Amino acid sequence: MTETPAARHHLEQQAGSLTTGTHIVLPDGGRTAEVHQVELERDDFGAPALVLASLTGGGTLRIAVGTTVTVVEENPDAVTQLPRAARPATGSGQKAGQDAGQEQPRQLREEAAPAAAAPAVVVPPLPPVPPALSGPSEEDLALIPAPQGTPESVVEAAAEAHPDAMGVLLLSDRLAKGVNFKSGSCLKDLSDLAHELFITLKDADGALAVADLLNVLPFDGNPGRWSSVEASLALSSYICRQNGQPERAEVYEKLIRTPENQETDPFKARMAAKVRQRSLNEPNLYDKEIFRSIDNSNHDAEREWRLLRLESLLFLRAHGGSETIGMVELERRISNELEAVRA
C-alpha cells in the first residue's frame, strides 16, 4: 500500500511571526498566496501593532500582530527531500514496491498540474479612504471679526458689562493676570467664560467676543487644549445659527472638524473615522449622573452635569448630528437643557 496524506500541511501561527516566503491562507479561506515582504507597523506607544504582508501575486494584507493566521507548510521526507505523498511507502513484497514506483510519478503529475494551472492570486483592493474635509478658506475666516483690543481687554469688557455676575468676575480675575494661549487652564477659563456669558447671562455678543479668542487657534495635536477650543467653536456655531448667521456658523463647523483631516495614512484615517462615528452615535450625555443628583436633591451637582450634557449636545449640533440623534431632536434637547440650567 502507498501513503496518501497531502504534501501540504496547514499550521496556525501568530501574524507577528510571518516571514518572507511563507504561504498564507487568504481571508476567504479558499486561496493561498506567498508572502513577498513583511513590514511591522507600531502603535503610538511604540509597541508592534500591525503586520503589513505584501503578497507575490499583488496586494497587501493588514493583520493585527496577535491574530492567528493559517499558513501552508511543505512536509518533505527527511531522506528523499520529496513530499511525503510522493515518497514510496515501506512494505513487504515485490508487488508493493512496483505499485509504489508506479504511484510516485502519477502523484507528482497530479500535484504539478494544479500548481501550473493555478491563476495568480488577486487580492481585492482596500476600500477607499474617507474624503478629507476641507478647512475654511481665507474668505471664510474673514467672517470671524478681529478682537477689539487685546485678549485681556476683551475679558475686561465682558466683566464690566456684568459687574454683579460672580461667575464672570471670578473667571475674569484669573484671566486679568494675562491670557496665555499655550496654557490649557487658561484656554479652559476662556471657554468657561464664554459659556457663562451665554448660558447664564444670555449675552450672546459678549460670549462670541470671548469665544473668538479661542476659535481662531489652530489644532496643535494636543487633545487637552483642543477640547476647550472645540467647546468654544460648538457654542459659537449654535449662537450664530440662532442669530441668523448661517455662513459664520459654517466657518465654526468647518474649524471644529480640523482634527479629522490631519491623518495622512489611509488605514489610520479609516480607523479614526470609524471610532469618531461610534462616539457620535453613542455620546456620553451623563444620564446616570443627572438622575442620581435629582434623587439626592443636589441641585448644584445636577446643574454641573447638565452643563456637561449641554456641551456634548452643542458639539453634536456643530458636527451635523449623528446616525442616532437627528438635528430636530438635537435642537429640542439643547433648548430643554438651556431652560433647565437657566432656571
Short mmCIF file of C-alpha atoms in Angstrom, two decimals:
data_model
loop_
_atom_site.label_atom_id
_atom_site.label_comp_id
_atom_site.label_asym_id
_atom_site.label_seq_id
_atom_site.Cartn_x
_atom_site.Cartn_y
_atom_site.Cartn_z
CA MET A 1 0.00 0.00 0.00
CA THR A 2 1.07 3.62 -0.50
CA GLU A 3 0.84 6.58 1.88
CA THR A 4 -1.85 9.13 0.93
CA PRO A 5 -1.63 12.16 3.29
CA ALA A 6 -1.37 15.52 1.46
CA ALA A 7 2.05 17.06 0.94
CA ARG A 8 0.86 20.39 2.27
CA HIS A 9 0.07 20.80 5.96
CA HIS A 10 -1.89 23.71 7.40
CA LEU A 11 -0.43 25.25 10.52
CA GLU A 12 -1.61 28.11 12.70
CA GLN A 13 0.71 30.83 13.94
CA GLN A 14 0.57 34.44 15.06
CA ALA A 15 0.80 37.08 12.37
CA GLY A 16 3.79 38.65 14.12
CA SER A 17 5.92 35.61 13.20
CA LEU A 18 5.24 35.72 9.44
CA THR A 19 8.34 35.73 7.24
CA THR A 20 9.14 36.18 3.56
CA GLY A 21 8.31 33.08 1.52
CA THR A 22 5.56 31.86 3.81
CA HIS A 23 2.42 30.63 2.05
CA ILE A 24 -0.59 32.07 3.88
CA VAL A 25 -4.26 31.19 3.57
CA LEU A 26 -6.15 34.32 2.50
CA PRO A 27 -9.14 35.67 4.46
CA ASP A 28 -11.61 33.96 2.11
CA GLY A 29 -10.28 30.62 3.38
CA GLY A 30 -10.04 29.09 -0.11
CA ARG A 31 -6.90 30.59 -1.64
CA THR A 32 -3.29 30.88 -0.64
CA ALA A 33 -0.55 33.33 -1.54
CA GLU A 34 3.18 33.66 -0.92
CA VAL A 35 4.35 36.46 1.36
CA HIS A 36 6.78 38.63 -0.61
CA GLN A 37 7.70 41.10 2.12
CA VAL A 38 6.73 41.72 5.74
CA GLU A 39 6.67 45.12 7.42
CA LEU A 40 5.80 45.80 11.06
CA GLU A 41 3.82 48.91 11.99
CA ARG A 42 3.89 50.15 15.58
CA ASP A 43 1.20 51.96 17.53
CA ASP A 44 1.57 55.38 19.13
CA PHE A 45 3.17 53.79 22.19
CA GLY A 46 5.89 52.08 20.14
CA ALA A 47 4.53 48.55 20.54
CA PRO A 48 4.12 46.25 17.48
CA ALA A 49 0.53 46.58 16.34
CA LEU A 50 0.07 45.75 12.66
CA VAL A 51 1.71 43.40 10.16
CA LEU A 52 1.75 44.57 6.52
CA ALA A 53 2.29 41.45 4.39
CA SER A 54 2.95 42.22 0.70
CA LEU A 55 1.93 39.25 -1.49
CA THR A 56 3.81 37.92 -4.51
CA GLY A 57 0.67 37.99 -6.65
CA GLY A 58 -0.02 41.60 -5.75
CA GLY A 59 -1.85 43.26 -2.88
CA THR A 60 -1.21 43.66 0.81
CA LEU A 61 -2.73 42.01 3.87
CA ARG A 62 -3.10 44.08 7.04
CA ILE A 63 -3.13 41.79 10.08
CA ALA A 64 -3.02 42.59 13.79
CA VAL A 65 0.14 41.23 15.39
CA GLY A 66 -1.75 38.93 17.75
CA THR A 67 -4.11 37.50 15.11
CA THR A 68 -3.80 33.76 14.45
CA VAL A 69 -3.37 33.02 10.74
CA THR A 70 -3.18 29.75 8.80
CA VAL A 71 -0.04 29.02 6.81
CA VAL A 72 0.74 26.18 4.40
CA GLU A 73 3.94 24.23 5.02
CA GLU A 74 5.64 21.68 2.78
CA ASN A 75 6.38 18.48 4.68
CA PRO A 76 9.37 16.83 2.87
CA ASP A 77 10.71 13.40 3.61
CA ALA A 78 13.92 13.54 5.64
CA VAL A 79 15.76 11.16 3.24
CA THR A 80 14.46 11.88 -0.27
CA GLN A 81 13.58 15.58 0.38
CA LEU A 82 10.35 14.88 -1.57
CA PRO A 83 6.86 15.47 -0.18
CA ARG A 84 5.72 12.51 1.84
CA ALA A 85 2.82 11.87 -0.52
CA ALA A 86 5.33 11.31 -3.32
CA ARG A 87 7.65 9.02 -1.29
CA PRO A 88 7.32 5.26 -1.83
CA ALA A 89 5.79 3.54 1.18
CA THR A 90 7.69 0.88 3.06
CA GLY A 91 6.16 -2.55 2.70
CA SER A 92 6.89 -6.22 2.03
CA GLY A 93 6.82 -7.95 -1.38
CA GLN A 94 7.80 -7.07 -4.93
CA LYS A 95 4.27 -6.03 -5.91
CA ALA A 96 4.13 -3.39 -3.23
CA GLY A 97 7.40 -1.92 -4.49
CA GLN A 98 6.18 -1.91 -8.11
CA ASP A 99 2.89 -0.28 -7.12
CA ALA A 100 4.74 2.38 -5.18
CA GLY A 101 7.06 3.03 -8.14
CA GLN A 102 4.10 3.46 -10.49
CA GLU A 103 2.18 5.57 -7.97
CA GLN A 104 5.01 8.09 -7.44
CA PRO A 105 5.09 9.61 -10.98
CA ARG A 106 1.30 9.72 -11.10
CA GLN A 107 1.10 11.62 -7.82
CA LEU A 108 3.82 14.03 -8.91
CA ARG A 109 1.94 14.74 -12.14
CA GLU A 110 -1.31 15.30 -10.25
CA GLU A 111 0.39 17.72 -7.87
CA ALA A 112 2.21 19.59 -10.63
CA ALA A 113 -0.87 20.03 -12.83
CA PRO A 114 -2.95 22.11 -10.38
CA ALA A 115 0.12 24.16 -9.49
CA ALA A 116 0.74 25.01 -13.14
CA ALA A 117 -2.91 25.82 -13.81
CA ALA A 118 -3.48 27.87 -10.65
CA PRO A 119 -4.16 31.53 -11.54
CA ALA A 120 -2.25 34.36 -9.95
CA VAL A 121 -3.67 35.42 -6.60
CA VAL A 122 -5.54 38.72 -6.87
CA VAL A 123 -6.24 40.42 -3.56
CA PRO A 124 -9.17 42.85 -3.73
CA PRO A 125 -8.22 46.47 -3.12
CA LEU A 126 -8.86 48.15 0.20
CA PRO A 127 -11.95 50.34 0.49
CA PRO A 128 -11.41 53.97 -0.46
CA VAL A 129 -10.18 56.45 2.10
CA PRO A 130 -12.91 58.73 3.51
CA PRO A 131 -12.78 62.07 1.69
CA ALA A 132 -10.79 64.69 3.55
CA LEU A 133 -12.86 67.54 4.87
CA SER A 134 -11.70 70.86 3.52
CA GLY A 135 -10.93 73.58 6.03
CA PRO A 136 -12.25 77.13 5.84
CA SER A 137 -10.81 79.44 3.21
CA GLU A 138 -9.42 82.92 3.78
CA GLU A 139 -12.80 84.35 2.76
CA ASP A 140 -14.50 82.14 5.34
CA LEU A 141 -12.13 83.18 8.11
CA ALA A 142 -12.81 86.82 7.26
CA LEU A 143 -16.36 86.29 8.59
CA ILE A 144 -14.90 85.99 12.12
CA PRO A 145 -14.35 89.56 13.35
CA ALA A 146 -10.98 90.51 14.79
CA PRO A 147 -10.95 91.12 18.57
CA GLN A 148 -11.42 94.69 19.77
CA GLY A 149 -8.09 95.22 21.52
CA THR A 150 -6.01 92.71 23.42
CA PRO A 151 -7.41 89.44 24.82
CA GLU A 152 -7.18 90.94 28.31
CA SER A 153 -9.23 93.96 27.23
CA VAL A 154 -11.92 91.69 25.74
CA VAL A 155 -12.17 89.83 29.05
CA GLU A 156 -12.25 93.10 30.97
CA ALA A 157 -15.07 94.43 28.78
CA ALA A 158 -17.12 91.30 29.49
CA ALA A 159 -16.59 91.75 33.25
CA GLU A 160 -17.56 95.44 33.12
CA ALA A 161 -20.78 94.56 31.29
CA HIS A 162 -21.82 92.25 34.14
CA PRO A 163 -20.44 93.71 37.38
CA ASP A 164 -22.80 91.68 39.57
CA ALA A 165 -22.18 88.28 37.94
CA MET A 166 -19.97 86.39 40.39
CA GLY A 167 -19.07 83.63 37.89
CA VAL A 168 -17.85 86.18 35.33
CA LEU A 169 -15.88 88.10 37.95
CA LEU A 170 -14.06 85.02 39.22
CA LEU A 171 -13.04 83.96 35.72
CA SER A 172 -12.07 87.47 34.61
CA ASP A 173 -9.91 87.94 37.72
CA ARG A 174 -7.85 84.87 36.81
CA LEU A 175 -7.57 85.93 33.17
CA ALA A 176 -6.68 89.54 34.01
CA LYS A 177 -3.21 88.40 35.03
CA GLY A 178 -2.53 87.58 31.37
CA VAL A 179 -4.02 85.35 28.68
CA ASN A 180 -1.57 82.58 27.77
CA PHE A 181 -2.82 80.61 24.77
CA LYS A 182 -0.30 77.83 25.43
CA SER A 183 -1.81 77.15 28.85
CA GLY A 184 -4.58 74.56 28.94
CA SER A 185 -6.07 76.04 32.13
CA CYS A 186 -6.17 79.49 30.53
CA LEU A 187 -7.99 78.14 27.48
CA LYS A 188 -10.45 76.37 29.78
CA ASP A 189 -11.14 79.64 31.65
CA LEU A 190 -11.84 81.45 28.38
CA SER A 191 -14.20 78.72 27.23
CA ASP A 192 -15.98 78.69 30.60
CA LEU A 193 -16.33 82.48 30.48
CA ALA A 194 -17.94 82.34 27.03
CA HIS A 195 -20.39 79.67 28.24
CA GLU A 196 -21.17 81.63 31.41
CA LEU A 197 -21.96 84.77 29.39
CA PHE A 198 -24.32 82.96 27.02
CA ILE A 199 -25.94 80.31 29.20
CA THR A 200 -26.37 82.16 32.48
CA LEU A 201 -26.47 85.82 31.39
CA LYS A 202 -27.88 85.36 27.86
CA ASP A 203 -25.19 87.70 26.50
CA ALA A 204 -24.67 86.23 23.02
CA ASP A 205 -22.50 89.09 21.71
CA GLY A 206 -20.19 89.03 24.73
CA ALA A 207 -19.94 85.26 24.56
CA LEU A 208 -18.97 85.39 20.87
CA ALA A 209 -16.35 88.07 21.51
CA VAL A 210 -14.67 85.91 24.15
CA ALA A 211 -15.12 82.67 22.20
CA ASP A 212 -13.49 84.14 19.10
CA LEU A 213 -10.27 84.48 21.06
CA LEU A 214 -10.18 80.68 21.02
CA ASN A 215 -11.91 79.98 17.73
CA VAL A 216 -9.01 81.16 15.58
CA LEU A 217 -6.42 78.95 17.33
CA PRO A 218 -5.07 76.13 15.13
CA PHE A 219 -5.21 72.49 16.14
CA ASP A 220 -1.83 71.67 17.69
CA GLY A 221 -2.37 67.95 18.22
CA ASN A 222 -2.97 68.28 21.98
CA PRO A 223 -6.44 66.87 22.81
CA GLY A 224 -6.49 68.54 26.24
CA ARG A 225 -6.05 72.07 24.91
CA TRP A 226 -8.20 71.40 21.85
CA SER A 227 -11.19 70.33 23.97
CA SER A 228 -11.58 73.94 25.18
CA VAL A 229 -11.34 75.28 21.62
CA GLU A 230 -13.80 72.62 20.47
CA ALA A 231 -16.36 73.62 23.12
CA SER A 232 -15.95 77.28 22.16
CA LEU A 233 -16.48 76.52 18.45
CA ALA A 234 -19.59 74.46 19.17
CA LEU A 235 -21.07 77.27 21.30
CA SER A 236 -20.26 79.87 18.63
CA SER A 237 -21.87 77.77 15.92
CA TYR A 238 -25.10 77.48 17.92
CA ILE A 239 -25.21 81.21 18.73
CA CYS A 240 -24.74 82.17 15.08
CA ARG A 241 -27.43 79.72 13.96
CA GLN A 242 -29.83 81.25 16.47
CA ASN A 243 -28.89 84.80 15.37
CA GLY A 244 -29.44 84.12 11.67
CA GLN A 245 -25.75 83.99 10.68
CA PRO A 246 -25.50 80.60 8.92
CA GLU A 247 -22.39 81.50 6.89
CA ARG A 248 -20.43 82.38 10.00
CA ALA A 249 -21.75 79.28 11.75
CA GLU A 250 -20.48 77.11 8.88
CA VAL A 251 -16.98 78.50 9.39
CA TYR A 252 -17.02 77.40 13.03
CA GLU A 253 -18.34 73.99 11.98
CA LYS A 254 -15.50 73.56 9.49
CA LEU A 255 -12.97 74.54 12.13
CA ILE A 256 -14.34 72.03 14.62
CA ARG A 257 -13.62 69.27 12.09
CA THR A 258 -9.98 70.33 11.70
CA PRO A 259 -8.50 67.31 13.57
CA GLU A 260 -10.39 64.92 11.31
CA ASN A 261 -8.33 65.64 8.19
CA GLN A 262 -4.89 65.61 9.82
CA GLU A 263 -4.18 61.89 9.34
CA THR A 264 -2.40 61.14 6.04
CA ASP A 265 -2.18 57.35 6.37
CA PRO A 266 -5.26 55.84 4.61
CA PHE A 267 -5.64 52.93 7.03
CA LYS A 268 -5.37 55.11 10.13
CA ALA A 269 -7.79 57.61 8.58
CA ARG A 270 -10.40 54.87 8.09
CA MET A 271 -9.98 53.59 11.62
CA ALA A 272 -10.24 57.11 13.05
CA ALA A 273 -13.41 57.73 11.03
CA LYS A 274 -15.00 54.56 12.46
CA VAL A 275 -14.08 55.49 16.03
CA ARG A 276 -15.33 59.05 15.52
CA GLN A 277 -18.66 57.89 14.10
CA ARG A 278 -19.11 55.49 17.01
CA SER A 279 -18.54 58.31 19.50
CA LEU A 280 -21.07 60.48 17.65
CA ASN A 281 -23.63 57.68 17.65
CA GLU A 282 -23.10 56.90 21.36
CA PRO A 283 -22.36 60.24 23.05
CA ASN A 284 -21.98 60.49 26.81
CA LEU A 285 -24.96 62.57 27.95
CA TYR A 286 -24.45 61.94 31.68
CA ASP A 287 -27.91 60.49 32.25
CA LYS A 288 -26.93 58.40 35.28
CA GLU A 289 -25.17 61.31 36.98
CA ILE A 290 -28.07 63.68 36.42
CA PHE A 291 -30.66 61.21 37.71
CA ARG A 292 -28.52 60.47 40.76
CA SER A 293 -28.27 64.19 41.53
CA ILE A 294 -32.05 64.57 41.17
CA ASP A 295 -32.64 61.63 43.52
CA ASN A 296 -30.31 63.21 46.08
CA SER A 297 -31.89 66.68 45.64
CA ASN A 298 -28.43 68.03 44.86
CA HIS A 299 -29.32 70.90 42.54
CA ASP A 300 -25.78 72.27 42.23
CA ALA A 301 -24.43 68.92 41.09
CA GLU A 302 -27.39 68.48 38.74
CA ARG A 303 -26.65 71.83 37.09
CA GLU A 304 -22.96 70.96 36.62
CA TRP A 305 -23.83 67.65 34.98
CA ARG A 306 -26.42 69.33 32.77
CA LEU A 307 -23.80 71.84 31.64
CA LEU A 308 -21.61 68.95 30.55
CA ARG A 309 -24.56 67.38 28.75
CA LEU A 310 -25.23 70.70 27.03
CA GLU A 311 -21.62 70.84 25.79
CA SER A 312 -21.98 67.34 24.32
CA LEU A 313 -25.22 68.28 22.57
CA LEU A 314 -23.72 71.51 21.20
CA PHE A 315 -20.78 69.54 19.81
CA LEU A 316 -23.14 67.09 18.09
CA ARG A 317 -25.11 70.04 16.72
CA ALA A 318 -21.98 71.66 15.28
CA HIS A 319 -20.93 68.32 13.82
CA GLY A 320 -24.22 67.95 11.92
CA GLY A 321 -25.85 65.42 14.21
CA SER A 322 -25.24 61.67 14.14
CA GLU A 323 -26.83 58.46 12.90
CA THR A 324 -28.78 58.09 16.15
CA ILE A 325 -29.74 61.69 17.01
CA GLY A 326 -31.05 63.90 14.22
CA MET A 327 -30.87 67.68 14.03
CA VAL A 328 -34.51 68.25 15.03
CA GLU A 329 -34.09 66.12 18.15
CA LEU A 330 -30.81 67.89 18.95
CA GLU A 331 -32.45 71.30 18.77
CA ARG A 332 -35.18 70.13 21.13
CA ARG A 333 -32.73 68.68 23.65
CA ILE A 334 -30.50 71.77 23.59
CA SER A 335 -33.50 74.01 24.27
CA ASN A 336 -34.55 71.79 27.17
CA GLU A 337 -31.07 71.85 28.73
CA LEU A 338 -30.73 75.61 28.34
CA GLU A 339 -34.04 76.07 30.09
CA ALA A 340 -33.03 73.68 32.87
CA VAL A 341 -29.65 75.26 33.65
CA ARG A 342 -31.02 78.81 33.43
CA ALA A 343 -33.82 78.07 35.88
#
